[in-house]
Amino acid sequence: MALPVIDVPTFELEIPGIENKHKFRPFLVKEDKILTLAAASENFKEMVDACVQVVENCSLGDLEVQELAMYQLQWTFLQLKSKSVGDVQSFTLKCGECDDLLNYEMDITEFKVIGNTESAEKKIKISDSAGLCLKYPSIEVQASETELTDIDLVLNCISYIYNDEEIIRPSEESPEEILDFVESLPLEIYEEITVFFSNMPTVGHTIEYDCPKCEKHNRILINGYEHFFG
């Protein structure tokens, strides 16, 4: 006897920073299992990997998840969670003064993208004839278990280098040549690069409340996977 085929609803999401809409389905039991195991590990990379796997599964092959910036992955994951298990999620808040704990229920849809999402790339002019184009770090780079230096981050985020004659992709040159190029940049150009990274969009929500025990005013930014998986 053939088992029944279960129809799963689909919906479209317009991911911040991406023009076209993409089709998704809600979480199923297998995705819930992936998330439960990752949450139990309390390991950042495992949480990110689980998030990537779930979004890939639910995107129905309609999205290159590994090409998303971290904020896009987190935003998409939260929308899927809202569609799958409901909007309300329970948090435990800790007072910064007396450590008193407070149960708090939050609407997932209140998480917002903070920052400019109009473009995930930025051209930086080095001279009248040359420059480079930066992109936001990939999920793999941001979830790396190895702590990256500022230089490492730049090396992983150069989309291309250009001059009057050609466009040069990092993959077309040796890592040593790209490193020499970055280390030879003027300090004012490097400062412009660091500003680009410091202004990357993030996903979060700020909660303000007065502690019922000590009356201390608290301002808490919720923006990590330890919150998203709760």
mmCIF file of C-alpha atoms in Angstrom:
data_model
loop_
_atom_site.group_PDB
_atom_site.id
_atom_site.type_symbol
_atom_site.label_atom_id
_atom_site.label_comp_id
_atom_site.label_asym_id
_atom_site.label_seq_id
_atom_site.Cartn_x
_atom_site.Cartn_y
_atom_site.Cartn_z
ATOM 1 C CA MET A 1 0.000 0.000 0.000
ATOM 2 C CA ALA A 2 1.410 3.363 -1.018
ATOM 3 C CA LEU A 3 1.825 5.949 1.723
ATOM 4 C CA PRO A 4 -0.129 9.173 1.229
ATOM 5 C CA VAL A 5 1.643 12.153 -0.307
ATOM 6 C CA ILE A 6 1.426 15.148 2.021
ATOM 7 C CA ASP A 7 0.847 18.470 0.311
ATOM 8 C CA VAL A 8 3.034 21.222 1.753
ATOM 9 C CA PRO A 9 2.086 24.872 1.185
ATOM 10 C CA THR A 10 4.594 27.213 -0.433
ATOM 11 C CA PHE A 11 5.082 30.949 -0.202
ATOM 12 C CA GLU A 12 7.349 33.628 -1.652
ATOM 13 C CA LEU A 13 9.852 35.853 0.155
ATOM 14 C CA GLU A 14 11.597 38.960 -1.071
ATOM 15 C CA ILE A 15 14.986 38.760 0.656
ATOM 16 C CA PRO A 16 16.496 42.170 1.558
ATOM 17 C CA GLY A 17 19.206 43.127 -0.928
ATOM 18 C CA ILE A 18 17.914 40.691 -3.582
ATOM 19 C CA GLU A 19 15.542 41.895 -6.277
ATOM 20 C CA ASN A 20 13.715 38.695 -7.247
ATOM 21 C CA LYS A 21 11.309 36.819 -5.018
ATOM 22 C CA HIS A 22 12.049 33.185 -4.118
ATOM 23 C CA LYS A 23 9.717 30.311 -3.303
ATOM 24 C CA PHE A 24 9.882 28.413 -0.003
ATOM 25 C CA ARG A 25 8.058 25.813 2.023
ATOM 26 C CA PRO A 26 7.761 25.697 5.859
ATOM 27 C CA PHE A 27 9.962 23.558 8.133
ATOM 28 C CA LEU A 28 9.149 19.869 8.314
ATOM 29 C CA VAL A 29 10.048 17.323 11.001
ATOM 30 C CA LYS A 30 13.462 16.684 9.416
ATOM 31 C CA GLU A 31 14.351 20.392 9.604
ATOM 32 C CA ASP A 32 13.180 20.583 13.205
ATOM 33 C CA LYS A 33 15.537 17.707 14.009
ATOM 34 C CA ILE A 34 18.475 19.522 12.386
ATOM 35 C CA LEU A 35 17.774 22.659 14.442
ATOM 36 C CA THR A 36 17.321 20.753 17.706
ATOM 37 C CA LEU A 37 20.696 19.037 17.342
ATOM 38 C CA ALA A 38 22.441 22.314 16.466
ATOM 39 C CA ALA A 39 20.868 24.184 19.385
ATOM 40 C CA ALA A 40 21.981 21.460 21.793
ATOM 41 C CA SER A 41 25.576 21.831 20.607
ATOM 42 C CA GLU A 42 25.669 25.583 21.448
ATOM 43 C CA ASN A 43 28.385 25.809 18.777
ATOM 44 C CA PHE A 44 28.168 28.885 16.539
ATOM 45 C CA LYS A 45 29.404 27.183 13.366
ATOM 46 C CA GLU A 46 27.090 24.225 13.849
ATOM 47 C CA MET A 47 24.177 26.620 14.314
ATOM 48 C CA VAL A 48 25.066 28.473 11.118
ATOM 49 C CA ASP A 49 25.518 25.204 9.202
ATOM 50 C CA ALA A 50 22.117 24.031 10.428
ATOM 51 C CA CYS A 51 20.556 27.320 9.386
ATOM 52 C CA VAL A 52 22.099 26.986 5.915
ATOM 53 C CA GLN A 53 20.857 23.402 5.570
ATOM 54 C CA VAL A 54 17.325 24.296 6.627
ATOM 55 C CA VAL A 55 17.092 27.288 4.294
ATOM 56 C CA GLU A 56 18.480 25.170 1.432
ATOM 57 C CA ASN A 57 15.934 22.429 2.110
ATOM 58 C CA CYS A 58 13.037 24.867 2.288
ATOM 59 C CA SER A 59 14.059 26.903 -0.766
ATOM 60 C CA LEU A 60 13.043 24.084 -3.133
ATOM 61 C CA GLY A 61 16.284 24.511 -5.091
ATOM 62 C CA ASP A 62 15.316 28.090 -5.932
ATOM 63 C CA LEU A 63 18.137 29.839 -4.040
ATOM 64 C CA GLU A 64 21.950 29.692 -3.854
ATOM 65 C CA VAL A 65 22.082 29.870 -0.055
ATOM 66 C CA GLN A 66 25.883 29.874 0.188
ATOM 67 C CA GLU A 67 25.935 33.132 -1.788
ATOM 68 C CA LEU A 68 23.815 34.974 0.798
ATOM 69 C CA ALA A 69 25.311 37.446 3.220
ATOM 70 C CA MET A 70 24.877 36.536 6.885
ATOM 71 C CA TYR A 71 22.087 39.055 7.472
ATOM 72 C CA GLN A 72 20.178 37.651 4.478
ATOM 73 C CA LEU A 73 20.500 34.102 5.795
ATOM 74 C CA GLN A 74 19.336 35.113 9.277
ATOM 75 C CA TRP A 75 16.402 37.158 7.954
ATOM 76 C CA THR A 76 15.274 34.308 5.690
ATOM 77 C CA PHE A 77 15.592 31.776 8.509
ATOM 78 C CA LEU A 78 13.424 33.897 10.809
ATOM 79 C CA GLN A 79 10.735 34.278 8.124
ATOM 80 C CA LEU A 80 10.710 30.505 7.658
ATOM 81 C CA LYS A 81 10.468 30.003 11.408
ATOM 82 C CA SER A 82 7.548 32.407 11.599
ATOM 83 C CA LYS A 83 5.731 30.576 8.804
ATOM 84 C CA SER A 84 6.515 27.165 10.326
ATOM 85 C CA VAL A 85 6.011 27.421 14.093
ATOM 86 C CA GLY A 86 4.317 30.789 14.590
ATOM 87 C CA ASP A 87 5.388 34.348 15.293
ATOM 88 C CA VAL A 88 5.782 34.201 19.082
ATOM 89 C CA GLN A 89 9.054 33.026 20.628
ATOM 90 C CA SER A 90 9.952 32.910 24.318
ATOM 91 C CA PHE A 91 13.144 34.525 25.606
ATOM 92 C CA THR A 92 14.718 34.875 29.031
ATOM 93 C CA LEU A 93 16.081 38.366 29.696
ATOM 94 C CA LYS A 94 18.748 39.012 32.349
ATOM 95 C CA CYS A 95 18.982 42.327 34.150
ATOM 96 C CA GLY A 96 22.386 43.938 33.693
ATOM 97 C CA GLU A 97 22.335 45.217 37.280
ATOM 98 C CA CYS A 98 20.999 42.446 39.538
ATOM 99 C CA ASP A 99 20.931 39.423 37.156
ATOM 100 C CA ASP A 100 17.220 38.939 37.761
ATOM 101 C CA LEU A 101 15.607 36.835 35.030
ATOM 102 C CA LEU A 102 12.466 37.861 33.200
ATOM 103 C CA ASN A 103 10.382 35.728 30.844
ATOM 104 C CA TYR A 104 9.634 37.599 27.641
ATOM 105 C CA GLU A 105 7.569 36.685 24.619
ATOM 106 C CA MET A 106 8.486 38.366 21.361
ATOM 107 C CA ASP A 107 6.987 38.481 17.903
ATOM 108 C CA ILE A 108 9.615 37.127 15.473
ATOM 109 C CA THR A 109 8.399 39.555 12.845
ATOM 110 C CA GLU A 110 9.746 42.384 15.008
ATOM 111 C CA PHE A 111 13.297 41.399 14.040
ATOM 112 C CA LYS A 112 14.438 43.912 11.439
ATOM 113 C CA VAL A 113 17.374 44.342 9.106
ATOM 114 C CA ILE A 114 19.474 47.198 10.464
ATOM 115 C CA GLY A 115 21.573 49.028 7.899
ATOM 116 C CA ASN A 116 21.746 49.680 4.167
ATOM 117 C CA THR A 117 20.642 46.746 2.019
ATOM 118 C CA GLU A 118 20.542 48.505 -1.342
ATOM 119 C CA SER A 119 23.782 46.901 -2.486
ATOM 120 C CA ALA A 120 25.978 44.094 -1.177
ATOM 121 C CA GLU A 121 28.962 45.506 -3.062
ATOM 122 C CA LYS A 122 30.956 48.717 -2.944
ATOM 123 C CA LYS A 123 33.412 50.135 -5.447
ATOM 124 C CA ILE A 124 36.377 51.914 -3.905
ATOM 125 C CA LYS A 125 38.463 54.157 -6.119
ATOM 126 C CA ILE A 126 42.214 53.938 -5.580
ATOM 127 C CA SER A 127 43.270 56.299 -8.372
ATOM 128 C CA ASP A 128 41.794 57.889 -11.503
ATOM 129 C CA SER A 129 42.327 54.638 -13.370
ATOM 130 C CA ALA A 130 42.124 51.872 -10.780
ATOM 131 C CA GLY A 131 40.086 50.570 -7.875
ATOM 132 C CA LEU A 132 38.494 47.537 -6.346
ATOM 133 C CA CYS A 133 35.029 46.221 -5.640
ATOM 134 C CA LEU A 134 34.209 44.681 -2.258
ATOM 135 C CA LYS A 135 31.400 42.295 -1.399
ATOM 136 C CA TYR A 136 29.963 41.303 1.958
ATOM 137 C CA PRO A 137 31.673 38.221 3.432
ATOM 138 C CA SER A 138 30.103 34.906 2.569
ATOM 139 C CA ILE A 139 28.388 32.768 5.176
ATOM 140 C CA GLU A 140 31.368 30.411 5.117
ATOM 141 C CA VAL A 141 33.775 33.260 5.903
ATOM 142 C CA GLN A 142 31.689 34.688 8.750
ATOM 143 C CA ALA A 143 31.078 31.277 10.286
ATOM 144 C CA SER A 144 34.729 30.247 10.097
ATOM 145 C CA GLU A 145 36.049 28.585 13.226
ATOM 146 C CA THR A 146 39.324 30.411 12.651
ATOM 147 C CA GLU A 147 39.334 34.016 13.826
ATOM 148 C CA LEU A 148 40.063 36.185 10.805
ATOM 149 C CA THR A 149 42.291 39.244 10.900
ATOM 150 C CA ASP A 150 41.143 42.435 9.192
ATOM 151 C CA ILE A 151 43.474 41.639 6.302
ATOM 152 C CA ASP A 152 42.046 38.108 5.985
ATOM 153 C CA LEU A 153 38.542 39.552 5.814
ATOM 154 C CA VAL A 154 39.506 41.931 3.015
ATOM 155 C CA LEU A 155 41.238 39.140 1.080
ATOM 156 C CA ASN A 156 38.067 37.022 1.245
ATOM 157 C CA CYS A 157 35.790 39.874 0.191
ATOM 158 C CA ILE A 158 37.402 41.363 -2.914
ATOM 159 C CA SER A 159 34.991 40.782 -5.776
ATOM 160 C CA TYR A 160 37.381 42.194 -8.371
ATOM 161 C CA ILE A 161 40.158 44.717 -8.980
ATOM 162 C CA TYR A 162 40.004 46.972 -12.021
ATOM 163 C CA ASN A 163 42.061 49.417 -14.065
ATOM 164 C CA ASP A 164 41.660 51.110 -17.454
ATOM 165 C CA GLU A 165 42.490 47.912 -19.292
ATOM 166 C CA GLU A 166 40.962 44.976 -17.429
ATOM 167 C CA ILE A 167 39.027 43.517 -14.546
ATOM 168 C CA ILE A 168 41.021 41.109 -12.389
ATOM 169 C CA ARG A 169 39.354 38.435 -10.262
ATOM 170 C CA PRO A 170 41.189 37.228 -7.136
ATOM 171 C CA SER A 171 40.852 33.641 -8.365
ATOM 172 C CA GLU A 172 42.950 34.581 -11.398
ATOM 173 C CA GLU A 173 45.954 35.607 -9.293
ATOM 174 C CA SER A 174 47.982 33.881 -6.594
ATOM 175 C CA PRO A 175 47.046 34.507 -2.938
ATOM 176 C CA GLU A 176 50.496 36.050 -2.434
ATOM 177 C CA GLU A 177 49.901 38.608 -5.198
ATOM 178 C CA ILE A 178 46.507 39.610 -3.794
ATOM 179 C CA LEU A 179 48.013 39.936 -0.314
ATOM 180 C CA ASP A 180 50.807 42.156 -1.666
ATOM 181 C CA PHE A 181 48.181 44.299 -3.392
ATOM 182 C CA VAL A 182 46.135 44.774 -0.209
ATOM 183 C CA GLU A 183 49.184 45.505 1.934
ATOM 184 C CA SER A 184 50.291 48.167 -0.550
ATOM 185 C CA LEU A 185 47.019 50.135 -0.323
ATOM 186 C CA PRO A 186 47.206 53.702 1.044
ATOM 187 C CA LEU A 187 45.927 53.998 4.611
ATOM 188 C CA GLU A 188 43.030 56.270 3.629
ATOM 189 C CA ILE A 189 41.804 53.630 1.148
ATOM 190 C CA TYR A 190 42.105 50.893 3.764
ATOM 191 C CA GLU A 191 40.108 53.053 6.182
ATOM 192 C CA GLU A 192 37.329 53.314 3.577
ATOM 193 C CA ILE A 193 37.364 49.520 3.315
ATOM 194 C CA THR A 194 37.002 49.056 7.087
ATOM 195 C CA VAL A 195 34.057 51.468 7.114
ATOM 196 C CA PHE A 196 32.306 49.289 4.513
ATOM 197 C CA PHE A 197 32.619 46.242 6.759
ATOM 198 C CA SER A 198 31.651 48.079 9.941
ATOM 199 C CA ASN A 199 28.415 49.209 8.268
ATOM 200 C CA MET A 200 27.299 45.756 7.128
ATOM 201 C CA PRO A 201 23.577 45.168 7.749
ATOM 202 C CA THR A 202 22.572 43.006 10.701
ATOM 203 C CA VAL A 203 19.341 41.403 11.889
ATOM 204 C CA GLY A 204 18.156 42.230 15.372
ATOM 205 C CA HIS A 205 15.638 43.777 17.706
ATOM 206 C CA THR A 206 16.192 46.053 20.695
ATOM 207 C CA ILE A 207 14.186 45.494 23.881
ATOM 208 C CA GLU A 208 13.968 48.138 26.583
ATOM 209 C CA TYR A 209 12.448 47.409 29.986
ATOM 210 C CA ASP A 210 12.700 48.349 33.658
ATOM 211 C CA CYS A 211 13.728 45.476 35.901
ATOM 212 C CA PRO A 212 10.805 44.620 38.217
ATOM 213 C CA LYS A 213 13.275 43.736 41.008
ATOM 214 C CA CYS A 214 15.847 46.566 41.072
ATOM 215 C CA GLU A 215 14.103 49.028 38.676
ATOM 216 C CA LYS A 216 17.262 49.277 36.531
ATOM 217 C CA HIS A 217 16.500 50.364 32.942
ATOM 218 C CA ASN A 218 17.805 47.703 30.527
ATOM 219 C CA ARG A 219 18.416 47.966 26.806
ATOM 220 C CA ILE A 220 19.119 44.606 25.175
ATOM 221 C CA LEU A 221 19.880 43.867 21.525
ATOM 222 C CA ILE A 222 18.709 40.403 20.475
ATOM 223 C CA ASN A 223 20.637 39.381 17.372
ATOM 224 C CA GLY A 224 22.390 36.029 17.747
ATOM 225 C CA TYR A 225 21.739 32.416 16.867
ATOM 226 C CA GLU A 226 21.388 31.626 20.574
ATOM 227 C CA HIS A 227 18.205 33.742 20.304
ATOM 228 C CA PHE A 228 17.064 32.697 16.828
ATOM 229 C CA PHE A 229 17.106 29.008 17.763
ATOM 230 C CA GLY A 230 15.232 29.439 21.053
#
